[in-house]
mmCIF file of C-alpha atoms and ligand atoms in Angstrom:
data_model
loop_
_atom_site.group_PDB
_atom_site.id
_atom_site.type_symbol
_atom_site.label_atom_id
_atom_site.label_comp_id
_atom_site.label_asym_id
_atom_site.label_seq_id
_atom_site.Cartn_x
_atom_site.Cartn_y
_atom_site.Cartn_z
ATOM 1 C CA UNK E 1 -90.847 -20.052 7.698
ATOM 2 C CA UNK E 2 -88.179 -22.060 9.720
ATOM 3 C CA UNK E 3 -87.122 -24.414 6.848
ATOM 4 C CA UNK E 4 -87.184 -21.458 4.489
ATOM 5 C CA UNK E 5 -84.402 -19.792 7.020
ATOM 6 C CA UNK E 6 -82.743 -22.484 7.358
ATOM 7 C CA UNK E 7 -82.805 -23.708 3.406
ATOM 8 C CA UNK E 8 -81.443 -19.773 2.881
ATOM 9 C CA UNK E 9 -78.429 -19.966 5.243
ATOM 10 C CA UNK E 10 -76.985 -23.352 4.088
ATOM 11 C CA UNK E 11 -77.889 -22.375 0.463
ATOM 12 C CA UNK E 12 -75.329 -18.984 1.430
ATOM 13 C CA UNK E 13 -73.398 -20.874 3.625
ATOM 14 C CA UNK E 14 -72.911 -23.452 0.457
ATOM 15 C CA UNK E 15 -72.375 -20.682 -2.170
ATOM 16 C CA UNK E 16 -69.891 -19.058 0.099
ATOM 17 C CA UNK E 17 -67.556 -22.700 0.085
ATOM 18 C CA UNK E 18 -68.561 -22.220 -3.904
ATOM 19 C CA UNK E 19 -66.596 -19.430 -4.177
ATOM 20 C CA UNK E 20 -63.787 -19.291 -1.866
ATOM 21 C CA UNK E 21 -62.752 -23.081 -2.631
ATOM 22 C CA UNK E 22 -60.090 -24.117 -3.005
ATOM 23 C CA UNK E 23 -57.771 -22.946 -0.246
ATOM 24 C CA UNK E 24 -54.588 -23.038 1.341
ATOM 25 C CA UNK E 25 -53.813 -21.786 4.155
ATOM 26 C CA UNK E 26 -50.005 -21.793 6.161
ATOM 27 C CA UNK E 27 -48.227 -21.028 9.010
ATOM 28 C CA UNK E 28 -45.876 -17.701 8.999
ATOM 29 C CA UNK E 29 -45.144 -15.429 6.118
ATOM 30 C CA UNK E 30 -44.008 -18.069 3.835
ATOM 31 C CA UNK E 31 -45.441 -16.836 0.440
ATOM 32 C CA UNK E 32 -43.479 -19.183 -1.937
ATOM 33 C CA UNK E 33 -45.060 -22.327 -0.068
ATOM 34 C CA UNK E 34 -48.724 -21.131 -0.261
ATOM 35 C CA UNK E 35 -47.918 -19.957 -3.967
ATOM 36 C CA UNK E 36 -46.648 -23.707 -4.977
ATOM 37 C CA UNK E 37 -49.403 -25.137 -3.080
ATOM 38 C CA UNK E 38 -51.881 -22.759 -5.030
ATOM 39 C CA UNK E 39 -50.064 -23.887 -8.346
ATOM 40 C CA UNK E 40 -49.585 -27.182 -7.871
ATOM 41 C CA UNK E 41 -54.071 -27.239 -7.527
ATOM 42 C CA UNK E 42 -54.240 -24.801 -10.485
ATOM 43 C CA UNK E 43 -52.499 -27.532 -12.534
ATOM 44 C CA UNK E 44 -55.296 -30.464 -11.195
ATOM 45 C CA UNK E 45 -52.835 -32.150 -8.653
ATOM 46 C CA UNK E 46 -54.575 -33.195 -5.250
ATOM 47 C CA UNK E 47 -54.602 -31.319 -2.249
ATOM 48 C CA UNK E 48 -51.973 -34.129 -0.780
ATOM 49 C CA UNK E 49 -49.849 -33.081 -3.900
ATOM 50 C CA UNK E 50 -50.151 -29.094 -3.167
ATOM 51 C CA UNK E 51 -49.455 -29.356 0.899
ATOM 52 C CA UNK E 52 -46.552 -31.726 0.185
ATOM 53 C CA UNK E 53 -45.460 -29.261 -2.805
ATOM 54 C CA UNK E 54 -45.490 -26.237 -0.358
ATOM 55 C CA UNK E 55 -44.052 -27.780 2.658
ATOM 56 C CA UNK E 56 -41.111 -28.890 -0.210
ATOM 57 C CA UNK E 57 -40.712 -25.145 -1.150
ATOM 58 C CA UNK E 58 -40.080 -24.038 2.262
ATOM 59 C CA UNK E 59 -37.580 -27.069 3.146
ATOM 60 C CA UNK E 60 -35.796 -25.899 -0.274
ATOM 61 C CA UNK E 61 -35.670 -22.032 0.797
ATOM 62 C CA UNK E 62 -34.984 -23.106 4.400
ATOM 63 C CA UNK E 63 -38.099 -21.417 5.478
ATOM 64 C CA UNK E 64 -37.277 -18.754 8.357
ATOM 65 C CA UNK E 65 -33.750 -21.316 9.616
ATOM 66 C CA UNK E 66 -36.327 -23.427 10.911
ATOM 67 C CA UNK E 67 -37.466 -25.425 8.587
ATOM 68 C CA UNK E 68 -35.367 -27.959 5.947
ATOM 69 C CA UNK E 69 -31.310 -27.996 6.290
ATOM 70 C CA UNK E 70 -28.679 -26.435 7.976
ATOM 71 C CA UNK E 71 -30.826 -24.888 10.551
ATOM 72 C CA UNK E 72 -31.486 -25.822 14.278
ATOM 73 C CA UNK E 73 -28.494 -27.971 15.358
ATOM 74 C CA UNK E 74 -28.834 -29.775 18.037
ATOM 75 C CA UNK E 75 -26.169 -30.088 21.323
ATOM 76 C CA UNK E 76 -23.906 -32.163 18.849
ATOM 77 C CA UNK E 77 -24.455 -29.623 15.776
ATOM 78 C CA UNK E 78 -26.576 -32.175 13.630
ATOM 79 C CA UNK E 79 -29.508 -30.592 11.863
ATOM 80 C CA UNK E 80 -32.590 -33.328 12.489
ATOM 81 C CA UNK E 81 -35.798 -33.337 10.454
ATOM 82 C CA UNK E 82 -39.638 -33.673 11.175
ATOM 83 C CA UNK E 83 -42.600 -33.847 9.140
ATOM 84 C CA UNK E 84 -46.066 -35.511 8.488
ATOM 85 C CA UNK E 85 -48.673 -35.399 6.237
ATOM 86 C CA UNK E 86 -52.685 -36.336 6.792
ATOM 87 C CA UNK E 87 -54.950 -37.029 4.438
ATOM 88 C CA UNK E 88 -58.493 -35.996 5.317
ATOM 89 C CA UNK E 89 -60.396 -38.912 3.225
ATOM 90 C CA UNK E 90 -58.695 -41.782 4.492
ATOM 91 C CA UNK E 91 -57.540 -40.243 7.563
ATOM 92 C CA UNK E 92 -53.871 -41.970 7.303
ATOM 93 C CA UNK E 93 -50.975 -40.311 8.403
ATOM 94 C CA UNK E 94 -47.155 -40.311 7.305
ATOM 95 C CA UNK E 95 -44.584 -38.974 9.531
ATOM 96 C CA UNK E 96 -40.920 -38.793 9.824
ATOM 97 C CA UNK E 97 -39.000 -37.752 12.838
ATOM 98 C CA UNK E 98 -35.194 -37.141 13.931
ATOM 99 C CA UNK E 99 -34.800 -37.933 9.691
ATOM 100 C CA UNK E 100 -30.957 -37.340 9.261
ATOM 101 C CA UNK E 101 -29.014 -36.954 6.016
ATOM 102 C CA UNK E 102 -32.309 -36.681 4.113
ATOM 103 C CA UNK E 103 -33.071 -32.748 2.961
ATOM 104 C CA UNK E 104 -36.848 -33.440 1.440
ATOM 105 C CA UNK E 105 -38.606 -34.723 4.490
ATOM 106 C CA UNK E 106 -42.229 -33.764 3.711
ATOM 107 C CA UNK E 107 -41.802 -35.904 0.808
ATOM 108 C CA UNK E 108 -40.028 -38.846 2.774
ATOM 109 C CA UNK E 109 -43.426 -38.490 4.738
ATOM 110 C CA UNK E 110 -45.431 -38.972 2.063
ATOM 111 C CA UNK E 111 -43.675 -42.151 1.191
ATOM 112 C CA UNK E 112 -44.277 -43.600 4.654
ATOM 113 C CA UNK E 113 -48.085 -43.008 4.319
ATOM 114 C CA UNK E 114 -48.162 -44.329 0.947
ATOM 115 C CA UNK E 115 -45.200 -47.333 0.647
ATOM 116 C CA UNK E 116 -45.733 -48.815 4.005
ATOM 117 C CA UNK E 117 -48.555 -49.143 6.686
ATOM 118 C CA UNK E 118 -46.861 -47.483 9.583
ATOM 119 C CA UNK E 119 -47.618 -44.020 10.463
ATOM 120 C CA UNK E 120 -44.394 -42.616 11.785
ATOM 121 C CA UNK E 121 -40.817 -43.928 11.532
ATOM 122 C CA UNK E 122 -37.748 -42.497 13.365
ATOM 123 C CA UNK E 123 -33.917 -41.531 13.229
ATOM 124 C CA UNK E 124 -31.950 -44.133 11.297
ATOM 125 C CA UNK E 125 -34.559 -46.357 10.306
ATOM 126 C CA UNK E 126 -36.409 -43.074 8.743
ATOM 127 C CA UNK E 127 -33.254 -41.911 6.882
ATOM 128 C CA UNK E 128 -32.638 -45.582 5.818
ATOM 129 C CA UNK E 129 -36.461 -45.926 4.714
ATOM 130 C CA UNK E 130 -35.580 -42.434 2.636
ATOM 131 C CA UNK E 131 -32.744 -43.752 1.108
ATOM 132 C CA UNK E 132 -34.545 -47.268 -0.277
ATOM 133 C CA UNK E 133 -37.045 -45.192 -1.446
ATOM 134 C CA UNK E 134 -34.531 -43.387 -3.695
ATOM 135 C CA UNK E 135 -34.367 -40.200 -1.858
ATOM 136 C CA UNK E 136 -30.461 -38.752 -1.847
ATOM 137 C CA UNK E 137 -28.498 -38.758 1.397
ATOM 138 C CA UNK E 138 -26.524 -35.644 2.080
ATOM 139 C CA UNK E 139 -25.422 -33.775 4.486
ATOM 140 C CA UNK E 140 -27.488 -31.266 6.308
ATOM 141 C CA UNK E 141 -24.802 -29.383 7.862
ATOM 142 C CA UNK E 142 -24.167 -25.358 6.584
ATOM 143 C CA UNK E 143 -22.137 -22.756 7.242
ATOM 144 C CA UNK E 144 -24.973 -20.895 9.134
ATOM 145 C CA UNK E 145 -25.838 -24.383 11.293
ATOM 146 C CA UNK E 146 -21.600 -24.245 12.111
ATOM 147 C CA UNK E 147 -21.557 -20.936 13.247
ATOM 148 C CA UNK E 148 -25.327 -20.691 15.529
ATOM 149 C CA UNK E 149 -23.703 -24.417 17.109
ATOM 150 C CA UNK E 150 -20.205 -22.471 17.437
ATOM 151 C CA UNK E 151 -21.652 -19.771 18.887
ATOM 152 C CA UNK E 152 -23.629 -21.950 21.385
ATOM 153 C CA UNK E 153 -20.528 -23.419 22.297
ATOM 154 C CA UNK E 154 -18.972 -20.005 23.072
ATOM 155 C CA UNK E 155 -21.468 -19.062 25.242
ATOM 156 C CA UNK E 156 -22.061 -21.671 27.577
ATOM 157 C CA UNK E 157 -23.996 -24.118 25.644
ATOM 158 C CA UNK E 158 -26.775 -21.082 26.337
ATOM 159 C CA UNK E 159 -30.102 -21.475 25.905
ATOM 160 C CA UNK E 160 -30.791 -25.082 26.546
ATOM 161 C CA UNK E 161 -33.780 -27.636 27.350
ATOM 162 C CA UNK E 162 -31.954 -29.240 30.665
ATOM 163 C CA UNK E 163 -33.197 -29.403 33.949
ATOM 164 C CA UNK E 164 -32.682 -31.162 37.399
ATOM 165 C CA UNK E 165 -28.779 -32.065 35.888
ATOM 166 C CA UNK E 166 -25.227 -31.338 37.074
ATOM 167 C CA UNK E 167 -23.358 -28.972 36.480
ATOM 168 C CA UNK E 168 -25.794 -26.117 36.575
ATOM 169 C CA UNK E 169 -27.348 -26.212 32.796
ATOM 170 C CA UNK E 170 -28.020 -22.401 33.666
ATOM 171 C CA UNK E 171 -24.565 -21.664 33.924
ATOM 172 C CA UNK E 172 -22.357 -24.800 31.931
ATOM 173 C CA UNK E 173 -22.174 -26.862 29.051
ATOM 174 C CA UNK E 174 -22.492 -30.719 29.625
ATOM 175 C CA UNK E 175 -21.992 -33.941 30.151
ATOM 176 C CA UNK E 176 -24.590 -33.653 32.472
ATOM 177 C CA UNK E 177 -25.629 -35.841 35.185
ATOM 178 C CA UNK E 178 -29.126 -36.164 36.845
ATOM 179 C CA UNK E 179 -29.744 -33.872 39.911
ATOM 180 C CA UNK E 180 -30.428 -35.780 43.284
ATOM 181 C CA UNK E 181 -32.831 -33.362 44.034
ATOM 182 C CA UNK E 182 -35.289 -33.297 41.138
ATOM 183 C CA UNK E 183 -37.364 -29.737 41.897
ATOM 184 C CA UNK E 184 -40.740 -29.558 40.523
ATOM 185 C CA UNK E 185 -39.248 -26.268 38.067
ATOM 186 C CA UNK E 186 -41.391 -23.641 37.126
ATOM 187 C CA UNK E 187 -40.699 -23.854 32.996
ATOM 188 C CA UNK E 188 -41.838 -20.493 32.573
ATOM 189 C CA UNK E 189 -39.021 -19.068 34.609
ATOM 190 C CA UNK E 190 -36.806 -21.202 32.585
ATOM 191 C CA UNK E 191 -34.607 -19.648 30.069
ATOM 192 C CA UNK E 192 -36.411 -19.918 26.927
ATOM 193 C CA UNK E 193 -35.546 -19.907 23.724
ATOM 194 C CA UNK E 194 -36.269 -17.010 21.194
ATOM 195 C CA UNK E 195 -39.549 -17.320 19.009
ATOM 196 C CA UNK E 196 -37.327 -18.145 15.824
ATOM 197 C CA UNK E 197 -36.130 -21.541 17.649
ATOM 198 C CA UNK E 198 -39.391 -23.149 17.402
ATOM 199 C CA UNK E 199 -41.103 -22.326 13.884
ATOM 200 C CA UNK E 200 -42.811 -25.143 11.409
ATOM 201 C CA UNK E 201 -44.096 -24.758 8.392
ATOM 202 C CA UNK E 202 -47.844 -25.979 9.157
ATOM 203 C CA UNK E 203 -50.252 -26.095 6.216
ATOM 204 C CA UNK E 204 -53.895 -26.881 5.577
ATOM 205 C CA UNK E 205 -55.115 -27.294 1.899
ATOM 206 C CA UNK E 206 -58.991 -27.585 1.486
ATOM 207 C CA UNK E 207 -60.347 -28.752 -2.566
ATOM 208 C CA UNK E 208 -63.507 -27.702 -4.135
ATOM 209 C CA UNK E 209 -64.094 -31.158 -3.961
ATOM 210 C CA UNK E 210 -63.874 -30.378 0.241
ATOM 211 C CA UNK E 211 -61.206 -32.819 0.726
ATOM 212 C CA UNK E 212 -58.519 -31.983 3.449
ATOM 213 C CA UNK E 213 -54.859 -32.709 3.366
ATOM 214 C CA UNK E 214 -52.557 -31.087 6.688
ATOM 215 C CA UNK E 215 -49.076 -31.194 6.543
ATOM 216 C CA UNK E 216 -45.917 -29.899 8.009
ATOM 217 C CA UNK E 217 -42.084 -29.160 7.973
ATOM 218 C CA UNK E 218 -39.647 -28.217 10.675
ATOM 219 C CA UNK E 219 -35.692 -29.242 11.811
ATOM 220 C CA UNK E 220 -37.338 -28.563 15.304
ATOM 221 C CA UNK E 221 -35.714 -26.752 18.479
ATOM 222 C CA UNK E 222 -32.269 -25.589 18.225
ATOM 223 C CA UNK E 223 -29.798 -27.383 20.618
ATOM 224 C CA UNK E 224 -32.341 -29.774 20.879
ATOM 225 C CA UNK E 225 -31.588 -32.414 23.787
ATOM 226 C CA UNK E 226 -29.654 -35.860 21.666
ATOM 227 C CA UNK E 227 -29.182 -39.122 22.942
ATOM 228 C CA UNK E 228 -25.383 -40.865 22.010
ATOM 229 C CA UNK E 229 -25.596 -44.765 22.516
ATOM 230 C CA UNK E 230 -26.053 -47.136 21.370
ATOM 231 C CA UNK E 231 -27.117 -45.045 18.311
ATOM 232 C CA UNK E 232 -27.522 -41.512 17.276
ATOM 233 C CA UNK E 233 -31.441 -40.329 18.460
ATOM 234 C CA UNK E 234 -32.731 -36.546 19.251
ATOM 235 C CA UNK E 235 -35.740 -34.674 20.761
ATOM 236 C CA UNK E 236 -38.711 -35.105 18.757
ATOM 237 C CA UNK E 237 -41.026 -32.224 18.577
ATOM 238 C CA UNK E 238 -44.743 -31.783 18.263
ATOM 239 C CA UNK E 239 -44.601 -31.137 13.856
ATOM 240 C CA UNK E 240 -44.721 -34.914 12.942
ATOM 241 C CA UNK E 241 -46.993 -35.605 15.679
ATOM 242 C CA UNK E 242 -50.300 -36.411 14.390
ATOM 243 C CA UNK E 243 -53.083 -33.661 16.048
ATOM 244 C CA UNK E 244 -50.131 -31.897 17.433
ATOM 245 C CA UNK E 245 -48.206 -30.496 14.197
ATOM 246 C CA UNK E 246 -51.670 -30.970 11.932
ATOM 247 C CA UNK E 247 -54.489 -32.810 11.486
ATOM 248 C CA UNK E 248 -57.159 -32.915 8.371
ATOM 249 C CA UNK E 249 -60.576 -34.536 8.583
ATOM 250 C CA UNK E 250 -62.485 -34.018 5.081
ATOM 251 C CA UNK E 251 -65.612 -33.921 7.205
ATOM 252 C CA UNK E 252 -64.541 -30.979 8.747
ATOM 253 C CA UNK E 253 -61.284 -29.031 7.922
ATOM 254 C CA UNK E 254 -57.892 -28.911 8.820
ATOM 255 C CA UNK E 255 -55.582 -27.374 11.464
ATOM 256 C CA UNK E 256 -51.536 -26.934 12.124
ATOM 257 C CA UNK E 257 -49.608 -25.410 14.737
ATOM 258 C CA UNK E 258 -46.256 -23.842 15.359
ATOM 259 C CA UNK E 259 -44.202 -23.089 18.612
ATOM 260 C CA UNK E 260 -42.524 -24.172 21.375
ATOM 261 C CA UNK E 261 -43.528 -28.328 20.599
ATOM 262 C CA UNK E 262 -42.441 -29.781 23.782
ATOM 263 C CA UNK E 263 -45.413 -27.677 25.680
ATOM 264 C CA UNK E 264 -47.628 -27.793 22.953
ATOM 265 C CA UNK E 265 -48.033 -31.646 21.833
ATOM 266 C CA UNK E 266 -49.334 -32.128 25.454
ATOM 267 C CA UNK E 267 -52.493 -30.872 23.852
ATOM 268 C CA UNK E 268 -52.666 -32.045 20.483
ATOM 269 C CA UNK E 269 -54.076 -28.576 19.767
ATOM 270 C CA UNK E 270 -54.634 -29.212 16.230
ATOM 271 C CA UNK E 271 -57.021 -32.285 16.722
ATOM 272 C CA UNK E 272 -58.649 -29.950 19.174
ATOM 273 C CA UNK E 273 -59.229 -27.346 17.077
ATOM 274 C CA UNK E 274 -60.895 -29.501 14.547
ATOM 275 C CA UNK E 275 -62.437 -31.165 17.238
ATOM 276 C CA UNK E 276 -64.329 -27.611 18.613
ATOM 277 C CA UNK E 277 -64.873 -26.528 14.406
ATOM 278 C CA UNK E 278 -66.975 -30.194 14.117
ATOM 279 C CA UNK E 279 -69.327 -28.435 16.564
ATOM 280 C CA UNK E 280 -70.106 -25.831 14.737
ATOM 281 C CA UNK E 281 -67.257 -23.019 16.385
ATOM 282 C CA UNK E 282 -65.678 -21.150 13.490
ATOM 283 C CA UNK E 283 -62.381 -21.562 12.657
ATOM 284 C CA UNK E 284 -60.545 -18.585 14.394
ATOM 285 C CA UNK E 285 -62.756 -19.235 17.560
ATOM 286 C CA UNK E 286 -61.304 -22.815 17.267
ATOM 287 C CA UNK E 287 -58.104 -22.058 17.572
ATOM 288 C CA UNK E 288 -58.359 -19.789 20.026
ATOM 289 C CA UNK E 289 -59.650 -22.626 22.523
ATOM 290 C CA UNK E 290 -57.197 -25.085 21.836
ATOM 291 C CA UNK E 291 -54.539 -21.910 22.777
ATOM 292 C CA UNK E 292 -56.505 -21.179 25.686
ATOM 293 C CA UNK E 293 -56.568 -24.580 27.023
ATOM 294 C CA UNK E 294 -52.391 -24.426 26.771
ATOM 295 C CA UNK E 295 -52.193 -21.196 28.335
ATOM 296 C CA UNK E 296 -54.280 -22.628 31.554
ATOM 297 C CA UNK E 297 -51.513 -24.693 32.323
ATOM 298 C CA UNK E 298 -48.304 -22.682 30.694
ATOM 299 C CA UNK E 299 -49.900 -19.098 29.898
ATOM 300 C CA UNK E 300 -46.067 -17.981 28.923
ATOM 301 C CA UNK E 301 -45.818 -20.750 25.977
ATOM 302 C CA UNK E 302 -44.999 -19.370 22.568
ATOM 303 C CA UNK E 303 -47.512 -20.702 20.090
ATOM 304 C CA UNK E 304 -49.987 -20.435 16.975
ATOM 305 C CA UNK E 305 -52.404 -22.003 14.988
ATOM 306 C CA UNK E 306 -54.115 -21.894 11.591
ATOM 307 C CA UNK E 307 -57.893 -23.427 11.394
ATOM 308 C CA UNK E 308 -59.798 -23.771 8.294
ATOM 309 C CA UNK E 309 -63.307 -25.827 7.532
ATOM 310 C CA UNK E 310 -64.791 -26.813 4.590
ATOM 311 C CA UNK E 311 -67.024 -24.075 4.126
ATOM 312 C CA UNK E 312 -63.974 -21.881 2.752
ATOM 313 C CA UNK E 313 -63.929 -20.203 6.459
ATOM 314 C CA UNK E 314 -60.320 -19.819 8.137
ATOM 315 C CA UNK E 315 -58.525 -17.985 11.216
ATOM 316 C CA UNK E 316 -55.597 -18.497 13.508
ATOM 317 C CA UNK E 317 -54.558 -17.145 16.731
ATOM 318 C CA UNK E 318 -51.721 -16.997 18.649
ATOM 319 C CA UNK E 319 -50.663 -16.689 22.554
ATOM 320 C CA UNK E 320 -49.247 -13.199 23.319
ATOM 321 C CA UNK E 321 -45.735 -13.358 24.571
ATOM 322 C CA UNK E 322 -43.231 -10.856 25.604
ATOM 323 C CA UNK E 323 -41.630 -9.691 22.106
ATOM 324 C CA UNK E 324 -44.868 -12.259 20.151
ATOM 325 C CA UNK E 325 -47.801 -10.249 19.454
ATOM 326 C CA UNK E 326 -49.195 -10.455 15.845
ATOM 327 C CA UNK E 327 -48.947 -13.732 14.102
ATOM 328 C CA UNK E 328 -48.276 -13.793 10.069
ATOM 329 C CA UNK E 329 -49.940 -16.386 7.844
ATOM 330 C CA UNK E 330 -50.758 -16.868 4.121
ATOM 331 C CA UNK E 331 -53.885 -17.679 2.191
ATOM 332 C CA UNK E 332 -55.180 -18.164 -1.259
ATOM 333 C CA UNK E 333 -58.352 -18.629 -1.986
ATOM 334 C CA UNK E 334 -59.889 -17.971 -5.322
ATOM 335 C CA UNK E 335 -61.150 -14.539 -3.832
ATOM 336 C CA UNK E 336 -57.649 -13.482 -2.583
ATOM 337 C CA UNK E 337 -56.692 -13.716 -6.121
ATOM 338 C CA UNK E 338 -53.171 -14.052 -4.991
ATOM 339 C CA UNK E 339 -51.429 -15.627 -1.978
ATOM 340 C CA UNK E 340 -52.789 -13.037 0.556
ATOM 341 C CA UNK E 341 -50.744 -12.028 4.299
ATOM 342 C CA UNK E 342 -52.855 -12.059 7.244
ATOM 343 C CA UNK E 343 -51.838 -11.335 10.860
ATOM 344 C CA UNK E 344 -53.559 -11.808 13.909
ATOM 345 C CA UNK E 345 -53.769 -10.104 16.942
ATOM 346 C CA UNK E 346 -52.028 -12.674 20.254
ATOM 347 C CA UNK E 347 -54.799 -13.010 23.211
HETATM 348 N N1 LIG Z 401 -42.811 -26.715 16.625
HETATM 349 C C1 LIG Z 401 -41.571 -27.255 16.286
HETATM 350 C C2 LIG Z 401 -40.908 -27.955 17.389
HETATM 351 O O1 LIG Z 401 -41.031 -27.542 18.543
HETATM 352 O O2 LIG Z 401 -40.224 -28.913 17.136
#
């Protein structure tokens, strides 16, 4: 009687993966990503092919300002870029970070993981790497990443990510100099920045084969802290990070995360969520623990996160902020027909 149960729920449990494979899954309301991810497996390309393809799409449409060019300049007005891919067979990794001059960074990711044997280069060697490999250099800079960086200007060089500097960072634009007094500061209380400053394009794409490919997109925080000498270098966030921006294990499923990236790769919250679905949790459960263990430490972060496993199950969840309280993200799945918009409720 026991094997029989048991022989009936992975028989449903394997029917269910039958029919709701393949899937994509992504962060936000980004419907042309998940709809050239979806295509790109319609047409037989791998799921590596379909997450880099709809990661592309949203760096071409400048996803939300926040992801691709001419969004997010930093405290100089340069627009930086991060991304990374994961493949879930091999589990290798390509990641770019701080990529300058260089629009299609998912791609220029790709190329690390598959024309060298690092995992993730940085700033000019990156946007050098891009060029050898034939990608165009141009210039990131808009008219919209001009006026938010003139407008920062204007107002103080308000928000920003200083602390412990003088003159007061609250109050004045730089050069800066470190504090005497460092205080231990409560960043909660600090002046953050709005939920639009910190968005990635994070997606998951599972095969019916059950192979896993994560991948993400992002130009990061805007007026991210730079660095001037002897070169050019910026604040690298938690996208191209890998378990903090994504991570894919064909074993198990995928995850990928957006928000505020300085609080959240502390906790490489998207190797813990595939961590807690390898035992067994379900996917929305998942990512609801690898929130929760964020919010013990900075319950005011802004964050999300999309799970999915390779039974064809998915969820996300997302820490309720003042002015954050449903989280958008897409799916397709051969039983949402089309790409399909989900939100979830923040805890
Ligand atoms: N999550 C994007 C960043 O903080 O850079």
């Amino acid at each position: 009687m026991h094997y029989l149960h048991v022989f009936a729920l992975s028989l449903s449990a394997s029917l269910f993966a039958e029919a709701s494979l393949p899937l994509v899954i992504n962060t936000w309301p980004f419907q042309d990503a998940t709809a050239a991810a979806w295509s790109a497996l319609q047409r037989g390309e791998s799921v590596l092919d379909a997450v880099e393809t709809g990661c592309a799409t949203c760096e071409r449409e400048q996803c939300d300002g926040s992801v691709g060019y001419g969004g997010s300049p930093d405290e100089t007005g340069e627009t930086t870029l991060d991304a990374m891919i994961m493949n879930g067979d091999s589990m290798e990794v390509g990641a770019v970070a701080d990529l300058r001059r260089v629009k299609n960074a998912i791609s220029v990711a790709r190329a690390v993981m598959e024309h060298t044997t690092h995992t993730l280069l940085v700033g000019e060697m990156a946007s050098v790497f891009a060029q050898n490999m034939g990608f165009k250099a141009e210039d990131l800079t808009t008219n919209t990443s001009k006026s938010i960086f003139a407008k920062w200007l204007g107002q103080n060089c308000q928000p920003n990510f200083r602390k412990n500097v003088s003159p007061d960072p609250r109050t004045s634009c730089g050069p800066y100099k470190p504090s005497v007094e460092v205080k231990r500061m409560d960043e909660q209380n600090h002046t953050r920045l709005d939920v639009h400053s910190h968005d990635t394009i994070g997606m998951v794409v599972i095969g019916r084969n059950r192979s896993v490919a994560a991948g993400t997109s992002t130009n990061g925080a805007r007026h991210k802290v730079p660095g001037y000498k002897p070169i050019l270098t910026v604040r690298v966030g938690d996208s191209p990070i890998a378990g903090a921006g994504s991570y894919a294990d064909s074993t198990v499923g995928g995850a990928a995360a957006t928000g505020d990236g300085d609080v959240m790769m502390r906790f490489l919250p998207s190797f813990l969520a595939v961590e807690l679905m390898r035992r067994g949790i379900d996917p929305a459960s998942a990512c609801k623990a690898a929130l929760t263990r964020i919010k013990t430490y900075y319950p005011g972060f802004f964050g999300a996160v999309i799970c999915a496993n390779i039974q064809g199950e998915y969820g996300a969840a997302c820490n309720r902020v003042p002015g954050f309280s449903q989280f958008s993200y897409m799916v397709s799945t051969p039983l949402t027909n089309n790409p399909l918009l989900k939100k979830v409720d923040c805890f």
